[in-house]
Short mmCIF file of C-alpha atoms and ligand atoms in Angstrom, two decimals:
data_model
loop_
_atom_site.label_atom_id
_atom_site.label_comp_id
_atom_site.label_asym_id
_atom_site.label_seq_id
_atom_site.Cartn_x
_atom_site.Cartn_y
_atom_site.Cartn_z
CA UNK A 1 0.00 0.01 0.01
CA UNK A 2 1.21 3.46 -0.92
CA UNK A 3 1.99 5.70 2.10
CA UNK A 4 0.31 9.11 1.72
CA UNK A 5 1.38 12.16 3.68
CA UNK A 6 -0.98 13.29 6.39
CA UNK A 7 0.58 16.71 6.54
CA UNK A 8 -0.04 18.48 3.31
CA UNK A 9 0.86 22.14 3.24
CA UNK A 10 -0.67 22.37 -0.24
CA UNK A 11 -4.19 22.07 1.31
CA UNK A 12 -4.06 25.77 2.29
CA UNK A 13 -2.69 26.84 -1.05
CA UNK A 14 -5.48 25.56 -3.23
CA UNK A 15 -7.56 28.68 -3.80
CA UNK A 16 -7.14 32.38 -3.65
CA UNK A 17 -9.53 32.70 -0.70
CA UNK A 18 -7.66 30.25 1.52
CA UNK A 19 -4.27 31.70 0.53
CA UNK A 20 -5.61 35.07 1.66
CA UNK A 21 -6.89 33.52 4.86
CA UNK A 22 -3.55 32.07 5.90
CA UNK A 23 -1.45 34.96 4.65
CA UNK A 24 0.95 36.15 7.41
CA UNK A 25 1.76 39.67 6.15
CA UNK A 26 -0.37 42.36 4.59
CA UNK A 27 1.72 45.06 3.02
CA UNK A 28 -0.22 48.33 2.82
CA UNK A 29 0.15 51.85 1.70
CA UNK A 30 0.83 52.71 5.33
CA UNK A 31 4.21 50.97 4.98
CA UNK A 32 5.49 53.43 2.43
CA UNK A 33 7.85 56.38 2.64
CA UNK A 34 8.40 57.96 -0.77
CA UNK A 35 11.99 59.10 -1.37
CA UNK A 36 12.35 62.25 -3.52
CA UNK A 37 15.32 64.13 -4.88
CA UNK A 38 14.96 67.88 -4.90
CA UNK A 39 16.87 70.74 -6.48
CA UNK A 40 16.86 74.49 -7.13
CA UNK A 41 16.05 74.77 -10.82
CA UNK A 42 13.84 76.61 -13.26
CA UNK A 43 13.02 73.23 -14.74
CA UNK A 44 10.12 71.54 -12.98
CA UNK A 45 11.78 68.10 -13.33
CA UNK A 46 15.21 66.91 -14.42
CA UNK A 47 15.28 63.13 -15.10
CA UNK A 48 18.04 61.14 -13.32
CA UNK A 49 19.52 58.84 -15.92
CA UNK A 50 20.61 56.22 -13.40
CA UNK A 51 17.13 56.11 -11.79
CA UNK A 52 14.48 55.49 -14.46
CA UNK A 53 11.22 57.33 -13.72
CA UNK A 54 12.85 59.43 -10.95
CA UNK A 55 13.53 63.11 -11.52
CA UNK A 56 15.15 65.86 -9.52
CA UNK A 57 12.18 68.01 -8.56
CA UNK A 58 12.14 71.74 -8.11
CA UNK A 59 9.93 73.06 -5.25
CA UNK A 60 6.82 73.51 -7.50
CA UNK A 61 7.10 69.95 -8.80
CA UNK A 62 7.80 68.75 -5.25
CA UNK A 63 4.54 70.27 -4.03
CA UNK A 64 2.65 68.40 -6.82
CA UNK A 65 4.33 65.18 -5.86
CA UNK A 66 3.58 65.74 -2.22
CA UNK A 67 -0.08 66.23 -3.04
CA UNK A 68 -0.02 63.03 -5.06
CA UNK A 69 1.57 61.22 -2.17
CA UNK A 70 -1.14 62.49 0.25
CA UNK A 71 -3.89 61.58 -2.25
CA UNK A 72 -2.53 58.05 -2.51
CA UNK A 73 -2.56 57.72 1.25
CA UNK A 74 1.29 57.53 1.57
CA UNK A 75 2.03 58.61 5.15
CA UNK A 76 5.36 60.37 4.58
CA UNK A 77 7.97 61.41 2.04
CA UNK A 78 11.73 61.68 2.52
CA UNK A 79 13.75 64.50 0.89
CA UNK A 80 17.25 64.32 -0.57
CA UNK A 81 18.83 67.52 -1.91
CA UNK A 82 20.88 67.96 -5.08
CA UNK A 83 22.87 71.05 -4.17
CA UNK A 84 24.28 73.52 -6.69
CA UNK A 85 28.01 72.64 -6.94
CA UNK A 86 28.84 76.38 -6.47
CA UNK A 87 27.41 76.15 -2.96
CA UNK A 88 29.59 73.21 -1.90
CA UNK A 89 32.63 73.82 0.21
CA UNK A 90 34.85 71.86 2.66
CA UNK A 91 32.81 73.04 5.67
CA UNK A 92 29.32 72.26 4.36
CA UNK A 93 28.29 75.78 5.25
CA UNK A 94 25.25 75.63 2.94
CA UNK A 95 23.77 73.03 5.32
CA UNK A 96 23.42 75.79 7.88
CA UNK A 97 21.61 78.19 5.59
CA UNK A 98 18.15 78.68 7.07
CA UNK A 99 16.92 79.81 3.61
CA UNK A 100 18.60 76.84 1.93
CA UNK A 101 16.83 74.43 -0.46
CA UNK A 102 15.73 71.90 2.12
CA UNK A 103 14.31 74.30 4.76
CA UNK A 104 12.41 76.13 1.89
CA UNK A 105 11.13 72.82 0.50
CA UNK A 106 10.00 71.57 3.99
CA UNK A 107 8.17 74.88 4.68
CA UNK A 108 6.46 74.83 1.26
CA UNK A 109 5.19 71.28 1.75
CA UNK A 110 4.00 71.96 5.28
CA UNK A 111 2.13 75.05 4.06
CA UNK A 112 0.46 73.18 1.07
CA UNK A 113 0.10 69.61 2.27
CA UNK A 114 0.16 69.89 6.11
CA UNK A 115 -0.97 66.33 6.80
CA UNK A 116 1.84 64.63 4.92
CA UNK A 117 4.84 63.59 7.03
CA UNK A 118 8.11 65.12 5.89
CA UNK A 119 11.33 63.31 6.76
CA UNK A 120 14.67 64.97 6.12
CA UNK A 121 17.99 63.32 5.68
CA UNK A 122 20.65 64.90 7.90
CA UNK A 123 24.17 64.51 6.50
CA UNK A 124 26.81 66.77 5.05
CA UNK A 125 27.59 64.94 1.79
CA UNK A 126 25.24 66.98 -0.43
CA UNK A 127 27.07 70.10 0.90
CA UNK A 128 30.77 69.20 1.03
CA UNK A 129 32.93 69.68 -2.01
CA UNK A 130 34.72 66.37 -1.17
CA UNK A 131 31.46 64.44 -1.01
CA UNK A 132 32.00 63.03 2.45
CA UNK A 133 29.36 62.98 5.25
CA UNK A 134 31.71 64.71 7.61
CA UNK A 135 34.27 67.48 7.84
CA UNK A 136 37.81 66.58 6.86
CA UNK A 137 41.04 67.09 8.74
CA UNK A 138 43.64 66.10 6.13
CA UNK A 139 42.56 62.65 5.04
CA UNK A 140 40.54 61.97 8.19
CA UNK A 141 36.78 62.40 8.44
CA UNK A 142 36.50 64.28 11.70
CA UNK A 143 33.87 62.85 13.98
CA UNK A 144 33.26 65.38 16.75
CA UNK A 145 33.44 68.63 14.75
CA UNK A 146 30.98 67.03 12.32
CA UNK A 147 28.50 66.42 15.15
CA UNK A 148 28.25 70.15 15.85
CA UNK A 149 27.24 70.87 12.22
CA UNK A 150 24.87 67.94 12.07
CA UNK A 151 23.13 69.00 15.29
CA UNK A 152 22.64 72.55 13.99
CA UNK A 153 21.44 71.35 10.61
CA UNK A 154 18.89 69.08 12.32
CA UNK A 155 17.60 71.99 14.43
CA UNK A 156 17.26 74.26 11.39
CA UNK A 157 15.33 71.64 9.52
CA UNK A 158 13.07 70.82 12.49
CA UNK A 159 12.40 74.55 12.97
CA UNK A 160 11.55 74.78 9.25
CA UNK A 161 8.81 72.20 9.95
CA UNK A 162 10.41 68.80 9.27
CA UNK A 163 8.35 66.13 11.04
CA UNK A 164 11.20 63.61 11.40
CA UNK A 165 14.90 64.13 11.18
CA UNK A 166 17.00 61.22 9.88
CA UNK A 167 20.74 61.45 10.42
CA UNK A 168 22.40 59.32 7.76
CA UNK A 169 26.03 60.15 8.34
CA UNK A 170 27.24 57.33 10.63
CA UNK A 171 29.38 59.52 12.87
CA UNK A 172 29.61 58.24 16.48
CA UNK A 173 27.34 60.06 18.93
CA UNK A 174 25.30 61.90 16.30
CA UNK A 175 21.93 60.80 17.63
CA UNK A 176 22.80 62.13 21.09
CA UNK A 177 24.10 65.35 19.61
CA UNK A 178 21.01 65.86 17.47
CA UNK A 179 18.70 65.01 20.37
CA UNK A 180 20.45 67.49 22.60
CA UNK A 181 20.26 70.22 20.04
CA UNK A 182 16.56 69.61 19.45
CA UNK A 183 15.90 69.64 23.14
CA UNK A 184 17.72 72.89 23.69
CA UNK A 185 15.87 74.47 20.75
CA UNK A 186 12.61 73.61 22.47
CA UNK A 187 11.63 71.01 19.87
CA UNK A 188 11.87 67.87 21.87
CA UNK A 189 8.85 66.33 20.12
CA UNK A 190 10.46 65.74 16.78
CA UNK A 191 11.21 62.04 16.32
CA UNK A 192 14.66 60.91 15.10
CA UNK A 193 14.81 58.10 12.59
CA UNK A 194 18.34 56.99 12.69
CA UNK A 195 20.16 55.35 9.85
CA UNK A 196 21.39 53.03 12.55
CA UNK A 197 22.90 50.21 10.48
CA UNK A 198 24.15 51.89 7.36
CA UNK A 199 26.63 49.84 5.32
CA UNK A 200 29.47 51.06 3.09
CA UNK A 201 27.53 49.70 0.10
CA UNK A 202 27.95 49.53 -3.67
CA UNK A 203 24.18 49.95 -3.92
CA UNK A 204 24.27 53.75 -3.43
CA UNK A 205 25.82 54.41 -6.89
CA UNK A 206 22.77 55.76 -8.72
CA UNK A 207 21.93 58.04 -5.76
CA UNK A 208 25.35 59.67 -5.69
CA UNK A 209 24.83 60.26 -9.38
CA UNK A 210 21.32 61.77 -8.58
CA UNK A 211 22.51 64.24 -6.04
CA UNK A 212 25.76 64.91 -7.79
CA UNK A 213 28.31 63.67 -5.29
CA UNK A 214 29.82 60.75 -7.24
CA UNK A 215 32.20 62.88 -9.24
CA UNK A 216 33.28 64.77 -6.07
CA UNK A 217 33.77 61.86 -3.70
CA UNK A 218 37.38 61.33 -2.66
CA UNK A 219 38.05 57.83 -1.53
CA UNK A 220 35.24 55.80 0.04
CA UNK A 221 33.11 55.87 3.20
CA UNK A 222 34.47 52.79 4.90
CA UNK A 223 35.84 54.69 7.94
CA UNK A 224 32.34 55.59 9.00
CA UNK A 225 29.75 53.38 7.21
CA UNK A 226 29.57 49.72 8.38
CA UNK A 227 31.49 46.77 6.87
CA UNK A 228 28.97 44.76 4.80
CA UNK A 229 30.35 41.61 6.40
CA UNK A 230 29.32 42.49 9.94
CA UNK A 231 26.20 41.53 11.73
CA UNK A 232 26.68 41.86 15.51
CA UNK A 233 28.03 45.34 15.10
CA UNK A 234 24.64 46.40 13.66
CA UNK A 235 22.99 45.52 16.99
CA UNK A 236 25.55 47.55 18.79
CA UNK A 237 24.88 50.58 16.60
CA UNK A 238 21.15 50.26 17.12
CA UNK A 239 21.55 49.92 20.88
CA UNK A 240 23.62 53.09 21.07
CA UNK A 241 21.20 55.03 18.90
CA UNK A 242 18.25 54.01 21.05
CA UNK A 243 20.08 55.05 24.20
CA UNK A 244 20.99 58.34 22.64
CA UNK A 245 17.37 59.12 21.78
CA UNK A 246 16.41 57.56 18.47
CA UNK A 247 12.70 56.81 18.07
CA UNK A 248 12.88 54.70 14.90
CA UNK A 249 15.79 52.83 13.39
CA UNK A 250 16.68 52.02 9.85
CA UNK A 251 18.77 49.52 7.96
CA UNK A 252 20.31 50.48 4.72
CA UNK A 253 20.54 49.07 2.03
CA UNK A 254 17.39 46.95 2.31
CA UNK A 255 17.09 43.68 0.47
CA UNK A 256 20.69 42.41 0.88
CA UNK A 257 20.39 43.11 4.66
CA UNK A 258 17.12 41.40 5.62
CA UNK A 259 18.99 39.30 8.19
CA UNK A 260 19.97 42.51 9.96
CA UNK A 261 16.42 43.78 9.97
CA UNK A 262 15.12 40.53 11.51
CA UNK A 263 17.90 40.58 14.17
CA UNK A 264 17.07 44.21 15.08
CA UNK A 265 13.31 43.62 15.28
CA UNK A 266 13.82 40.52 17.43
CA UNK A 267 16.24 42.19 19.74
CA UNK A 268 14.75 45.70 20.21
CA UNK A 269 11.05 45.54 19.16
CA UNK A 270 11.47 49.15 17.93
CA UNK A 271 9.85 50.77 14.90
CA UNK A 272 12.22 49.41 12.24
CA UNK A 273 12.57 50.62 8.66
CA UNK A 274 14.51 49.60 5.57
CA UNK A 275 15.80 51.84 2.82
CA UNK A 276 15.32 50.16 -0.55
CA UNK A 277 18.19 52.22 -2.00
CA UNK A 278 18.90 53.53 -5.43
CA UNK A 279 20.94 50.49 -6.62
CA UNK A 280 18.16 48.11 -5.61
CA UNK A 281 15.61 50.19 -7.48
CA UNK A 282 17.90 50.55 -10.55
CA UNK A 283 18.50 46.82 -10.78
CA UNK A 284 14.82 46.01 -10.77
CA UNK A 285 14.12 48.72 -13.31
CA UNK A 286 16.95 47.61 -15.60
CA UNK A 287 16.05 43.90 -15.50
CA UNK A 288 12.41 44.79 -15.98
CA UNK A 289 13.07 47.04 -18.94
CA UNK A 290 15.01 44.20 -20.55
CA UNK A 291 12.16 41.78 -20.04
CA UNK A 292 14.31 39.61 -17.76
CA UNK A 293 12.02 39.94 -14.80
CA UNK A 294 8.47 41.05 -14.23
CA UNK A 295 9.12 44.46 -12.71
CA UNK A 296 5.68 44.77 -11.05
CA UNK A 297 5.81 41.32 -9.52
CA UNK A 298 9.33 41.79 -8.14
CA UNK A 299 8.56 45.28 -6.84
CA UNK A 300 5.60 43.96 -4.85
CA UNK A 301 7.56 40.89 -3.74
CA UNK A 302 10.35 43.10 -2.33
CA UNK A 303 7.86 45.06 -0.23
CA UNK A 304 6.45 41.77 1.09
CA UNK A 305 9.93 40.59 1.87
CA UNK A 306 10.63 43.71 3.97
CA UNK A 307 7.43 43.16 5.90
CA UNK A 308 8.22 39.47 6.39
CA UNK A 309 11.70 40.37 7.73
CA UNK A 310 10.13 42.64 10.35
CA UNK A 311 9.96 46.11 8.86
CA UNK A 312 7.33 48.59 9.97
CA UNK A 313 7.93 50.55 6.78
CA UNK A 314 10.14 51.01 3.76
CA UNK A 315 11.72 54.04 2.17
CA UNK A 316 11.53 53.48 -1.55
CA UNK A 317 11.57 55.17 -4.95
CA UNK A 318 8.77 52.70 -5.88
CA UNK A 319 6.30 54.20 -3.31
CA UNK A 320 4.01 55.81 -5.86
CA UNK A 321 3.90 52.71 -8.08
CA UNK A 322 3.27 50.45 -5.13
CA UNK A 323 0.57 52.63 -3.68
CA UNK A 324 -1.23 52.77 -7.04
CA UNK A 325 -1.00 49.02 -7.35
CA UNK A 326 -2.28 48.41 -3.85
CA UNK A 327 -5.24 50.68 -4.55
CA UNK A 328 -6.04 48.69 -7.66
CA UNK A 329 -5.76 45.52 -5.62
CA UNK A 330 -3.10 43.99 -7.85
C1 PBG B 1 24.33 59.99 2.41
C2 PBG B 1 23.14 59.23 1.82
C3 PBG B 1 23.27 58.26 0.88
C4 PBG B 1 21.97 57.77 0.64
C5 PBG B 1 21.08 58.50 1.42
N1 PBG B 1 21.81 59.43 2.21
C6 PBG B 1 24.43 57.67 0.17
C7 PBG B 1 25.74 57.59 0.72
O1 PBG B 1 25.95 57.23 1.88
O2 PBG B 1 26.66 57.92 -0.01
C8 PBG B 1 21.70 56.69 -0.37
C9 PBG B 1 20.33 56.60 -0.93
C10 PBG B 1 20.16 55.70 -2.06
O3 PBG B 1 21.13 55.07 -2.57
O4 PBG B 1 19.04 55.63 -2.59
N2 PBG B 1 24.19 60.69 3.54
#
């Protein structure tokens, strides 16, 4: 007599309705943070060649995109500035300009689309002529003098109306420095989303092109961003950031680091986010355009993977496409 299995996992996979019934994760529009590149330009939009369907937006175009985000039910957007090369210098002084691009952009969105969350990246690389996230002393990226600039930048952006500040520089002690500056400016209610485990990754290539730092960058970022081969160290980074006053933590890049996301979620039970970075987006776009993968299917699968790994939300250039797709129910 043939032995049949009693346990058959295929029983709950037979129909759409039962697959829906046993589904463990439900990605939704509430999981999305739409990443946008902004610039000062007369042109409304300047396409970024390395990021198909992503443009540098001027403030007018940004407002239109912010309205679209709100209409789609996307909770928040994250802003990344492309700064005029003429304004870059070794001290990142443009990052302290209260009338600079990002403070103006934040104020404009808050005036026009007040219920949309606005997250600002806090780092010096868009503003330094050497493309590093910190001030340089010879060949060294100086930690503690950088903290002072970051803290002041964060206060300026919070005062301009930013809802969340997100330090992405990976200097030691930056969360504490930013938290202290916010407290002493009387804005202790602004959450900090720390780029807690940010790796020295090859996946940022298209972004550096988008914000115009790739040509400028001298050397690499391995003395401050994490070694992609390390796992325990990510937990150490997150622990410090939480102690220093972070409210939400992020892992970056996203898909190659799902193990780190799961570790962090298990260990800290904090609001945990992933950044599906430019290189991840560009790979999916390129393979999709060549007909090698089904772009839509893979895009949705990646969001599901982030949820499965333990993410509360994802920063992604796909946010608009995903939101539209979720609304259509596909
Ligand atoms: C730098 C910063 C980077 C990104 C966001 N903020 C790149 C870097 O560290 O060089 C990458 C975003 C992306 O690749 O989409 N502060």
